[in-house]
Amino acid sequence: MICHFMVGIPGSGKSTVAQQLADLTQGLIISTDRIREQLYGDEIIQGNWLEIEQKVLQEMEQAIASSQPIIYDATNAYRPWRLDILEKTALIYPEIPRSWIAWVLETPIEICKLRNQNRQRQVPESVIEQMEKAIANFPPTPSEGFIKVYRLKPDNLDLKTLVNNLII
C-alpha cells in the first residue's frame, strides 16, 4: 500500500494537493488542522500535541486496517516530526506492508505569505519563515523512510501522471 506524506510551509497548498491525491487514490486524508477543529472547536487552537497525535495515529490505524491509503496532511517541516510519525506508524499492523511517498510543496514563500494573509486562520510570518528554513536545511530524503520524494512547484502539479506512474 502506497501512503502519502505532505511536506510544506503554511499556505503552500498541501491541503489542495492532499485532496487531489485522495481523489486519485481513494486515500484517506488525515489532517492535523481537521483534528484540531474536532478536538478544540477551532483549527487555530494548537492544543496538546499528544492528544492530536493520538487521534492521528488512531485514524491511521483505521485506514491501514481497511487497506485504505493514508494521506497525511500536516506541515511536517521538521525532520524529527517526520521521523517520529513514520516510526510510530511502522508499529501499526507491521504485517501490512506500506510505503511512504513524500510530497514536498516548493511554493515560494512570498506566495505562501500572501495566501496566509487571506486566510481566516493566519500563521505568524516568523513561524512560516522558520519552517521554510527547516525544510531548506533538512529536506525530506529517502533515508527518512520514504520510497520517493517528489518536489512540487505550483506551476508543475501534474499529480495524475505521477500517481499513475507509481509502482503499486
mmCIF file of C-alpha atoms in Angstrom:
data_model
loop_
_atom_site.group_PDB
_atom_site.id
_atom_site.type_symbol
_atom_site.label_atom_id
_atom_site.label_comp_id
_atom_site.label_asym_id
_atom_site.label_seq_id
_atom_site.Cartn_x
_atom_site.Cartn_y
_atom_site.Cartn_z
ATOM 1 C CA MET A 1 0.000 0.000 0.000
ATOM 2 C CA ILE A 2 1.337 3.405 -1.014
ATOM 3 C CA CYS A 3 0.781 6.187 1.534
ATOM 4 C CA HIS A 4 1.400 9.893 1.112
ATOM 5 C CA PHE A 5 3.147 12.407 3.376
ATOM 6 C CA MET A 6 2.619 16.112 2.709
ATOM 7 C CA VAL A 7 5.511 18.492 3.481
ATOM 8 C CA GLY A 8 5.341 22.260 3.125
ATOM 9 C CA ILE A 9 5.052 25.565 4.865
ATOM 10 C CA PRO A 10 1.640 27.044 5.701
ATOM 11 C CA GLY A 11 -0.046 28.348 2.560
ATOM 12 C CA SER A 12 1.970 26.146 0.205
ATOM 13 C CA GLY A 13 -1.071 24.201 -0.991
ATOM 14 C CA LYS A 14 -0.705 20.965 0.992
ATOM 15 C CA SER A 15 -4.417 20.507 1.634
ATOM 16 C CA THR A 16 -5.264 21.148 -2.018
ATOM 17 C CA VAL A 17 -2.720 18.566 -3.178
ATOM 18 C CA ALA A 18 -3.888 16.162 -0.451
ATOM 19 C CA GLN A 19 -7.446 16.405 -1.792
ATOM 20 C CA GLN A 20 -6.231 15.785 -5.345
ATOM 21 C CA LEU A 21 -4.302 12.736 -4.125
ATOM 22 C CA ALA A 22 -7.389 11.479 -2.289
ATOM 23 C CA ASP A 23 -9.436 11.811 -5.471
ATOM 24 C CA LEU A 24 -6.803 9.914 -7.477
ATOM 25 C CA THR A 25 -6.037 7.167 -4.943
ATOM 26 C CA GLN A 26 -9.229 6.851 -2.868
ATOM 27 C CA GLY A 27 -6.953 7.628 0.077
ATOM 28 C CA LEU A 28 -7.990 8.905 3.476
ATOM 29 C CA ILE A 29 -6.808 12.415 4.348
ATOM 30 C CA ILE A 30 -5.594 12.644 7.917
ATOM 31 C CA SER A 31 -5.311 16.356 8.638
ATOM 32 C CA THR A 32 -3.925 17.827 11.837
ATOM 33 C CA ASP A 33 -5.957 21.003 11.171
ATOM 34 C CA ARG A 34 -9.199 18.998 10.953
ATOM 35 C CA ILE A 35 -8.277 17.069 14.101
ATOM 36 C CA ARG A 36 -7.592 20.328 15.969
ATOM 37 C CA GLU A 37 -11.014 21.577 14.922
ATOM 38 C CA GLN A 38 -12.634 18.331 16.138
ATOM 39 C CA LEU A 39 -10.800 18.326 19.463
ATOM 40 C CA TYR A 40 -10.800 22.036 20.295
ATOM 41 C CA GLY A 41 -13.559 23.547 18.163
ATOM 42 C CA ASP A 42 -11.166 25.581 16.013
ATOM 43 C CA GLU A 43 -8.128 24.596 13.955
ATOM 44 C CA ILE A 44 -6.319 27.753 15.070
ATOM 45 C CA ILE A 45 -6.012 26.319 18.590
ATOM 46 C CA GLN A 46 -2.717 24.428 18.599
ATOM 47 C CA GLY A 47 -3.792 22.337 21.583
ATOM 48 C CA ASN A 48 -1.947 19.422 23.130
ATOM 49 C CA TRP A 49 0.230 17.629 20.562
ATOM 50 C CA LEU A 50 -0.043 14.299 22.407
ATOM 51 C CA GLU A 51 -3.856 14.399 22.075
ATOM 52 C CA ILE A 52 -3.616 15.384 18.419
ATOM 53 C CA GLU A 53 -1.005 12.731 17.700
ATOM 54 C CA GLN A 54 -3.115 10.064 19.406
ATOM 55 C CA LYS A 55 -6.034 10.927 17.097
ATOM 56 C CA VAL A 56 -3.701 10.983 14.050
ATOM 57 C CA LEU A 57 -2.442 7.505 14.917
ATOM 58 C CA GLN A 58 -5.984 6.203 15.568
ATOM 59 C CA GLU A 59 -7.104 7.411 12.149
ATOM 60 C CA MET A 60 -4.001 5.921 10.541
ATOM 61 C CA GLU A 61 -4.704 2.600 12.255
ATOM 62 C CA GLN A 62 -8.269 2.593 10.907
ATOM 63 C CA ALA A 63 -7.045 3.369 7.391
ATOM 64 C CA ILE A 64 -4.369 0.663 7.483
ATOM 65 C CA ALA A 65 -6.826 -1.909 8.856
ATOM 66 C CA SER A 66 -9.160 -1.194 5.935
ATOM 67 C CA SER A 67 -6.302 -1.139 3.371
ATOM 68 C CA GLN A 68 -7.005 2.493 2.557
ATOM 69 C CA PRO A 69 -4.019 4.634 1.528
ATOM 70 C CA ILE A 70 -3.134 7.353 4.036
ATOM 71 C CA ILE A 71 -2.608 10.970 3.019
ATOM 72 C CA TYR A 72 -1.029 12.717 5.999
ATOM 73 C CA ASP A 73 -1.762 16.448 5.695
ATOM 74 C CA ALA A 74 0.449 18.449 8.060
ATOM 75 C CA THR A 75 3.400 20.812 7.630
ATOM 76 C CA ASN A 76 5.950 18.126 8.578
ATOM 77 C CA ALA A 77 8.565 20.859 8.337
ATOM 78 C CA TYR A 78 10.975 19.428 10.874
ATOM 79 C CA ARG A 79 12.853 16.168 10.344
ATOM 80 C CA PRO A 80 12.257 14.938 13.940
ATOM 81 C CA TRP A 81 8.493 15.361 13.422
ATOM 82 C CA ARG A 82 8.624 13.321 10.210
ATOM 83 C CA LEU A 83 10.766 10.587 11.732
ATOM 84 C CA ASP A 84 8.560 10.353 14.822
ATOM 85 C CA ILE A 85 5.339 9.834 12.860
ATOM 86 C CA LEU A 86 6.967 7.389 10.431
ATOM 87 C CA GLU A 87 8.413 5.350 13.308
ATOM 88 C CA LYS A 88 5.078 5.234 15.126
ATOM 89 C CA THR A 89 3.090 4.277 12.036
ATOM 90 C CA ALA A 90 5.542 1.456 11.316
ATOM 91 C CA LEU A 91 4.374 -0.139 14.581
ATOM 92 C CA ILE A 92 0.723 -0.143 13.473
ATOM 93 C CA TYR A 93 -0.086 -3.516 11.900
ATOM 94 C CA PRO A 94 3.550 -4.118 10.924
ATOM 95 C CA GLU A 95 2.461 -7.196 8.988
ATOM 96 C CA ILE A 96 0.630 -4.993 6.470
ATOM 97 C CA PRO A 97 3.281 -3.632 4.101
ATOM 98 C CA ARG A 98 3.120 0.029 3.200
ATOM 99 C CA SER A 99 5.424 2.533 1.590
ATOM 100 C CA TRP A 100 5.514 6.289 2.055
ATOM 101 C CA ILE A 101 5.972 8.954 -0.596
ATOM 102 C CA ALA A 102 6.858 12.496 0.473
ATOM 103 C CA TRP A 103 5.238 15.306 -1.494
ATOM 104 C CA VAL A 104 7.236 18.488 -0.847
ATOM 105 C CA LEU A 105 5.452 21.663 -1.921
ATOM 106 C CA GLU A 106 8.004 24.228 -3.034
ATOM 107 C CA THR A 107 5.676 27.188 -3.308
ATOM 108 C CA PRO A 108 7.661 30.448 -2.992
ATOM 109 C CA ILE A 109 7.424 31.934 0.488
ATOM 110 C CA GLU A 110 6.052 35.228 -0.885
ATOM 111 C CA ILE A 111 3.042 33.379 -2.320
ATOM 112 C CA CYS A 112 2.579 31.455 0.941
ATOM 113 C CA LYS A 113 2.644 34.675 2.964
ATOM 114 C CA LEU A 114 0.084 36.271 0.640
ATOM 115 C CA ARG A 115 -2.200 33.234 0.911
ATOM 116 C CA ASN A 116 -1.724 33.301 4.671
ATOM 117 C CA GLN A 117 -2.889 36.939 4.845
ATOM 118 C CA ASN A 118 -6.097 35.949 3.050
ATOM 119 C CA ARG A 119 -6.869 33.093 5.445
ATOM 120 C CA GLN A 120 -9.176 33.165 8.409
ATOM 121 C CA ARG A 121 -6.544 31.269 10.405
ATOM 122 C CA GLN A 122 -3.287 33.145 9.981
ATOM 123 C CA VAL A 123 0.086 31.725 10.946
ATOM 124 C CA PRO A 124 2.667 34.251 12.201
ATOM 125 C CA GLU A 125 5.128 35.124 9.425
ATOM 126 C CA SER A 126 8.031 34.273 11.725
ATOM 127 C CA VAL A 127 6.698 30.702 12.004
ATOM 128 C CA ILE A 128 6.393 30.433 8.217
ATOM 129 C CA GLU A 129 9.981 31.662 7.852
ATOM 130 C CA GLN A 130 11.266 29.201 10.481
ATOM 131 C CA MET A 131 9.512 26.310 8.767
ATOM 132 C CA GLU A 132 10.871 27.325 5.370
ATOM 133 C CA LYS A 133 14.412 27.305 6.797
ATOM 134 C CA ALA A 134 13.838 23.935 8.456
ATOM 135 C CA ILE A 135 12.706 22.351 5.185
ATOM 136 C CA ALA A 136 15.540 24.011 3.243
ATOM 137 C CA ASN A 137 18.177 22.906 5.766
ATOM 138 C CA PHE A 138 16.793 19.401 6.329
ATOM 139 C CA PRO A 139 14.590 18.452 3.377
ATOM 140 C CA PRO A 140 12.871 15.074 3.333
ATOM 141 C CA THR A 141 15.097 12.306 1.972
ATOM 142 C CA PRO A 142 14.618 8.611 1.252
ATOM 143 C CA SER A 143 16.847 7.852 4.259
ATOM 144 C CA GLU A 144 13.990 9.044 6.493
ATOM 145 C CA GLY A 145 11.872 6.170 5.238
ATOM 146 C CA PHE A 146 10.350 7.468 2.007
ATOM 147 C CA ILE A 147 10.453 5.346 -1.147
ATOM 148 C CA LYS A 148 10.280 8.540 -3.195
ATOM 149 C CA VAL A 149 10.408 12.280 -2.569
ATOM 150 C CA TYR A 150 8.554 14.420 -5.108
ATOM 151 C CA ARG A 151 9.209 18.158 -5.152
ATOM 152 C CA LEU A 152 6.192 20.035 -6.490
ATOM 153 C CA LYS A 153 6.274 23.563 -7.808
ATOM 154 C CA PRO A 154 2.965 25.430 -8.113
ATOM 155 C CA ASP A 155 3.229 25.610 -11.909
ATOM 156 C CA ASN A 156 4.025 21.897 -12.264
ATOM 157 C CA LEU A 157 1.349 19.909 -10.465
ATOM 158 C CA ASP A 158 0.629 17.017 -12.814
ATOM 159 C CA LEU A 159 -0.305 14.690 -9.977
ATOM 160 C CA LYS A 160 -2.360 12.385 -12.137
ATOM 161 C CA THR A 161 0.662 11.385 -14.227
ATOM 162 C CA LEU A 162 2.867 10.999 -11.147
ATOM 163 C CA VAL A 163 0.283 8.872 -9.326
ATOM 164 C CA ASN A 164 -0.417 6.745 -12.398
ATOM 165 C CA ASN A 165 3.307 6.015 -12.705
ATOM 166 C CA LEU A 166 3.636 4.814 -9.109
ATOM 167 C CA ILE A 167 4.513 1.174 -8.712
ATOM 168 C CA ILE A 168 1.781 -0.296 -6.548
#
